[in-house]
PDB file of C-alpha atoms in Angstrom:
ATOM      1  CA  MET A   1      41.015-134.162  22.496  1.00  0.00           C
ATOM      2  CA  ASN A   2      40.859-135.884  19.085  1.00  0.00           C
ATOM      3  CA  LYS A   3      41.993-139.160  20.637  1.00  0.00           C
ATOM      4  CA  LEU A   4      39.289-138.914  23.289  1.00  0.00           C
ATOM      5  CA  ILE A   5      36.648-138.411  20.596  1.00  0.00           C
ATOM      6  CA  THR A   6      38.141-141.310  18.626  1.00  0.00           C
ATOM      7  CA  ILE A   7      37.999-143.583  21.672  1.00  0.00           C
ATOM      8  CA  LEU A   8      34.355-142.621  22.257  1.00  0.00           C
ATOM      9  CA  VAL A   9      33.509-143.387  18.619  1.00  0.00           C
ATOM     10  CA  LEU A  10      35.305-146.725  18.951  1.00  0.00           C
ATOM     11  CA  LEU A  11      33.384-147.624  22.102  1.00  0.00           C
ATOM     12  CA  ILE A  12      30.068-146.694  20.486  1.00  0.00           C
ATOM     13  CA  ASN A  13      30.955-148.841  17.447  1.00  0.00           C
ATOM     14  CA  VAL A  14      31.877-151.783  19.679  1.00  0.00           C
ATOM     15  CA  CYS A  15      28.548-151.460  21.543  1.00  0.00           C
ATOM     16  CA  VAL A  16      26.637-151.369  18.255  1.00  0.00           C
ATOM     17  CA  VAL A  17      28.617-154.346  16.964  1.00  0.00           C
ATOM     18  CA  TYR A  18      27.834-156.403  20.082  1.00  0.00           C
ATOM     19  CA  ALA A  19      24.131-155.695  19.709  1.00  0.00           C
ATOM     20  CA  GLN A  20      23.950-157.434  16.313  1.00  0.00           C
ATOM     21  CA  ASP A  21      24.426-160.924  14.902  1.00  0.00           C
ATOM     22  CA  LYS A  22      26.808-159.518  12.268  1.00  0.00           C
ATOM     23  CA  PRO A  23      28.827-156.319  12.448  1.00  0.00           C
ATOM     24  CA  GLY A  24      26.920-153.264  11.306  1.00  0.00           C
ATOM     25  CA  ASN A  25      28.140-151.546   8.169  1.00  0.00           C
ATOM     26  CA  ASN A  26      27.111-149.168   5.404  1.00  0.00           C
ATOM     27  CA  LEU A  27      27.293-151.653   2.523  1.00  0.00           C
ATOM     28  CA  GLY A  28      24.372-151.254   0.143  1.00  0.00           C
ATOM     29  CA  LYS A  29      23.356-147.795   1.371  1.00  0.00           C
ATOM     30  CA  SER A  30      22.614-145.092  -1.213  1.00  0.00           C
ATOM     31  CA  LEU A  31      24.555-141.865  -1.658  1.00  0.00           C
ATOM     32  CA  SER A  32      21.639-139.797  -0.307  1.00  0.00           C
ATOM     33  CA  THR A  33      21.532-141.923   2.865  1.00  0.00           C
ATOM     34  CA  MET A  34      25.299-141.626   3.249  1.00  0.00           C
ATOM     35  CA  ARG A  35      25.112-137.822   2.908  1.00  0.00           C
ATOM     36  CA  GLN A  36      22.565-137.759   5.749  1.00  0.00           C
ATOM     37  CA  GLU A  37      24.610-140.025   8.006  1.00  0.00           C
ATOM     38  CA  PHE A  38      27.968-138.424   7.130  1.00  0.00           C
ATOM     39  CA  PRO A  39      27.285-134.678   6.664  1.00  0.00           C
ATOM     40  CA  GLU A  40      30.958-133.958   5.842  1.00  0.00           C
ATOM     41  CA  LEU A  41      31.077-136.613   3.119  1.00  0.00           C
ATOM     42  CA  ARG A  42      33.038-135.332   0.137  1.00  0.00           C
ATOM     43  CA  TYR A  43      33.619-136.660  -3.353  1.00  0.00           C
ATOM     44  CA  LEU A  44      37.206-137.695  -4.147  1.00  0.00           C
ATOM     45  CA  GLY A  45      36.899-138.983  -7.703  1.00  0.00           C
ATOM     46  CA  SER A  46      35.880-141.902  -9.880  1.00  0.00           C
ATOM     47  CA  ASP A  47      37.612-144.794 -11.588  1.00  0.00           C
ATOM     48  CA  TYR A  48      36.691-148.194 -12.997  1.00  0.00           C
ATOM     49  CA  ALA A  49      35.719-149.434  -9.500  1.00  0.00           C
ATOM     50  CA  GLY A  50      33.238-146.627  -8.779  1.00  0.00           C
ATOM     51  CA  ASP A  51      32.906-143.268  -7.039  1.00  0.00           C
ATOM     52  CA  ARG A  52      35.106-142.580  -4.021  1.00  0.00           C
ATOM     53  CA  TYR A  53      34.026-140.512  -1.014  1.00  0.00           C
ATOM     54  CA  GLN A  54      35.653-139.583   2.303  1.00  0.00           C
ATOM     55  CA  ASP A  55      34.456-138.360   5.681  1.00  0.00           C
ATOM     56  CA  GLY A  56      37.006-137.051   8.173  1.00  0.00           C
ATOM     57  CA  TYR A  57      40.726-136.527   7.763  1.00  0.00           C
ATOM     58  CA  THR A  58      43.362-139.138   8.555  1.00  0.00           C
ATOM     59  CA  GLU A  59      45.563-136.506  10.202  1.00  0.00           C
ATOM     60  CA  ASP A  60      42.769-136.036  12.782  1.00  0.00           C
ATOM     61  CA  GLY A  61      42.827-139.703  13.833  1.00  0.00           C
ATOM     62  CA  ILE A  62      40.105-141.769  12.173  1.00  0.00           C
ATOM     63  CA  SER A  63      38.700-141.198   8.709  1.00  0.00           C
ATOM     64  CA  PHE A  64      36.179-143.095   6.609  1.00  0.00           C
ATOM     65  CA  TYR A  65      36.351-143.941   2.911  1.00  0.00           C
ATOM     66  CA  PHE A  66      33.501-145.281   0.817  1.00  0.00           C
ATOM     67  CA  LEU A  67      33.325-146.736  -2.669  1.00  0.00           C
ATOM     68  CA  LEU A  68      29.944-146.493  -4.395  1.00  0.00           C
ATOM     69  CA  LYS A  69      28.913-148.238  -7.578  1.00  0.00           C
ATOM     70  CA  ASN A  70      25.413-147.937  -9.084  1.00  0.00           C
ATOM     71  CA  ASN A  71      24.464-145.618  -6.194  1.00  0.00           C
ATOM     72  CA  ALA A  72      25.246-148.214  -3.503  1.00  0.00           C
ATOM     73  CA  VAL A  73      28.177-148.545  -1.091  1.00  0.00           C
ATOM     74  CA  THR A  74      30.311-151.546  -2.131  1.00  0.00           C
ATOM     75  CA  GLU A  75      33.296-150.860   0.161  1.00  0.00           C
ATOM     76  CA  GLU A  76      33.711-149.066   3.455  1.00  0.00           C
ATOM     77  CA  CYS A  77      37.070-148.417   5.089  1.00  0.00           C
ATOM     78  CA  MET A  78      37.995-146.955   8.470  1.00  0.00           C
ATOM     79  CA  ILE A  79      41.576-145.733   8.783  1.00  0.00           C
ATOM     80  CA  CYS A  80      43.274-144.872  12.070  1.00  0.00           C
ATOM     81  CA  ASP A  81      46.651-143.107  11.773  1.00  0.00           C
ATOM     82  CA  SER A  82      48.932-142.102  14.618  1.00  0.00           C
ATOM     83  CA  ASN A  83      52.589-141.445  15.318  1.00  0.00           C
ATOM     84  CA  ASP A  84      52.409-143.301  18.631  1.00  0.00           C
ATOM     85  CA  GLY A  85      50.942-146.631  19.774  1.00  0.00           C
ATOM     86  CA  PHE A  86      47.298-145.589  19.458  1.00  0.00           C
ATOM     87  CA  SER A  87      46.718-147.175  16.015  1.00  0.00           C
ATOM     88  CA  GLN A  88      48.141-150.503  17.109  1.00  0.00           C
ATOM     89  CA  MET A  89      46.065-150.435  20.295  1.00  0.00           C
ATOM     90  CA  TRP A  90      42.952-149.661  18.200  1.00  0.00           C
ATOM     91  CA  PHE A  91      43.778-152.558  15.837  1.00  0.00           C
ATOM     92  CA  ASN A  92      44.337-154.983  18.743  1.00  0.00           C
ATOM     93  CA  GLU A  93      41.141-153.958  20.546  1.00  0.00           C
ATOM     94  CA  MET A  94      39.033-154.218  17.393  1.00  0.00           C
ATOM     95  CA  TRP A  95      40.494-157.674  16.700  1.00  0.00           C
ATOM     96  CA  LYS A  96      39.756-158.848  20.257  1.00  0.00           C
ATOM     97  CA  SER A  97      36.242-157.457  20.106  1.00  0.00           C
ATOM     98  CA  PHE A  98      35.361-158.935  16.703  1.00  0.00           C
ATOM     99  CA  SER A  99      37.017-162.338  17.250  1.00  0.00           C
ATOM    100  CA  ALA A 100      35.298-162.770  20.623  1.00  0.00           C
ATOM    101  CA  LYS A 101      31.882-162.013  19.141  1.00  0.00           C
ATOM    102  CA  TRP A 102      32.274-163.838  15.792  1.00  0.00           C
ATOM    103  CA  PRO A 103      34.969-166.534  16.150  1.00  0.00           C
ATOM    104  CA  TYR A 104      33.260-168.670  13.484  1.00  0.00           C
ATOM    105  CA  ALA A 105      33.849-165.949  10.862  1.00  0.00           C
ATOM    106  CA  VAL A 106      37.663-165.739  11.309  1.00  0.00           C
ATOM    107  CA  LYS A 107      39.347-166.868   8.077  1.00  0.00           C
ATOM    108  CA  VAL A 108      42.829-165.285   8.388  1.00  0.00           C
ATOM    109  CA  ASN A 109      44.652-164.698  11.651  1.00  0.00           C
ATOM    110  CA  LYS A 110      48.138-163.346  10.998  1.00  0.00           C
ATOM    111  CA  PRO A 111      49.861-160.880  13.326  1.00  0.00           C
ATOM    112  CA  TYR A 112      48.960-157.761  11.320  1.00  0.00           C
ATOM    113  CA  SER A 113      46.292-159.077   8.966  1.00  0.00           C
ATOM    114  CA  LYS A 114      42.942-160.479  10.082  1.00  0.00           C
ATOM    115  CA  MET A 115      39.975-161.428   7.923  1.00  0.00           C
ATOM    116  CA  PHE A 116      36.376-162.299   8.707  1.00  0.00           C
ATOM    117  CA  ASP A 117      33.938-163.816   6.226  1.00  0.00           C
ATOM    118  CA  PHE A 118      30.221-163.395   6.899  1.00  0.00           C
ATOM    119  CA  GLY A 119      29.048-164.837   3.577  1.00  0.00           C
ATOM    120  CA  THR A 120      27.482-161.637   2.206  1.00  0.00           C
ATOM    121  CA  PHE A 121      30.480-159.466   3.084  1.00  0.00           C
ATOM    122  CA  LYS A 122      34.067-159.683   4.343  1.00  0.00           C
ATOM    123  CA  ILE A 123      36.060-157.629   6.796  1.00  0.00           C
ATOM    124  CA  LEU A 124      39.822-157.206   6.466  1.00  0.00           C
ATOM    125  CA  MET A 125      41.743-155.669   9.391  1.00  0.00           C
ATOM    126  CA  THR A 126      45.366-154.628   8.898  1.00  0.00           C
ATOM    127  CA  PHE A 127      48.092-152.788  10.783  1.00  0.00           C
ATOM    128  CA  SER A 128      51.283-151.315   9.338  1.00  0.00           C
ATOM    129  CA  SER A 129      54.034-148.956  10.388  1.00  0.00           C
ATOM    130  CA  ASP A 130      56.066-146.909   7.917  1.00  0.00           C
ATOM    131  CA  ARG A 131      58.349-143.919   8.532  1.00  0.00           C
ATOM    132  CA  GLY A 132      56.891-143.139  11.939  1.00  0.00           C
ATOM    133  CA  VAL A 133      53.253-143.391  10.865  1.00  0.00           C
ATOM    134  CA  ASN A 134      51.229-146.265  12.267  1.00  0.00           C
ATOM    135  CA  ARG A 135      48.099-147.180  10.335  1.00  0.00           C
ATOM    136  CA  ALA A 136      45.270-149.521  11.252  1.00  0.00           C
ATOM    137  CA  THR A 137      42.487-150.181   8.739  1.00  0.00           C
ATOM    138  CA  ILE A 138      39.207-152.029   8.718  1.00  0.00           C
ATOM    139  CA  LEU A 139      37.808-152.688   5.245  1.00  0.00           C
ATOM    140  CA  TYR A 140      34.258-153.972   4.697  1.00  0.00           C
ATOM    141  CA  SER A 141      33.592-155.279   1.187  1.00  0.00           C
ATOM    142  CA  ARG A 142      31.115-157.407  -0.745  1.00  0.00           C
TER     143      ARG A 142
END
């Protein structure tokens, strides 16, 4: 059931992405806006880079991490973990979707590391496998 929900979220994100000139993201949004859009958002801690928040749990499939500095999102990360091929499929589909829509923004195209540069923000996509856990990530940053 969790994978079905994850696939639906992925398809919705892809539709939203295709409807825009640049991929949608939460960069620059305030903490109060994030709390409205992510009702389960929880504080993880602070360090020199800013305040860290999470929505969702990686063990459930896809989770979201946010870094806020001066009350604005400066990094957003989606993480997809699985113990089967789902994470790699998610990574491959996201890469195909993004590179088809924004081929001009591709700056790095390695097998398990892809990067897009949109001028005002960058997107880094990675895939890794370690001890039976497959992880795909998409990191938006300024």
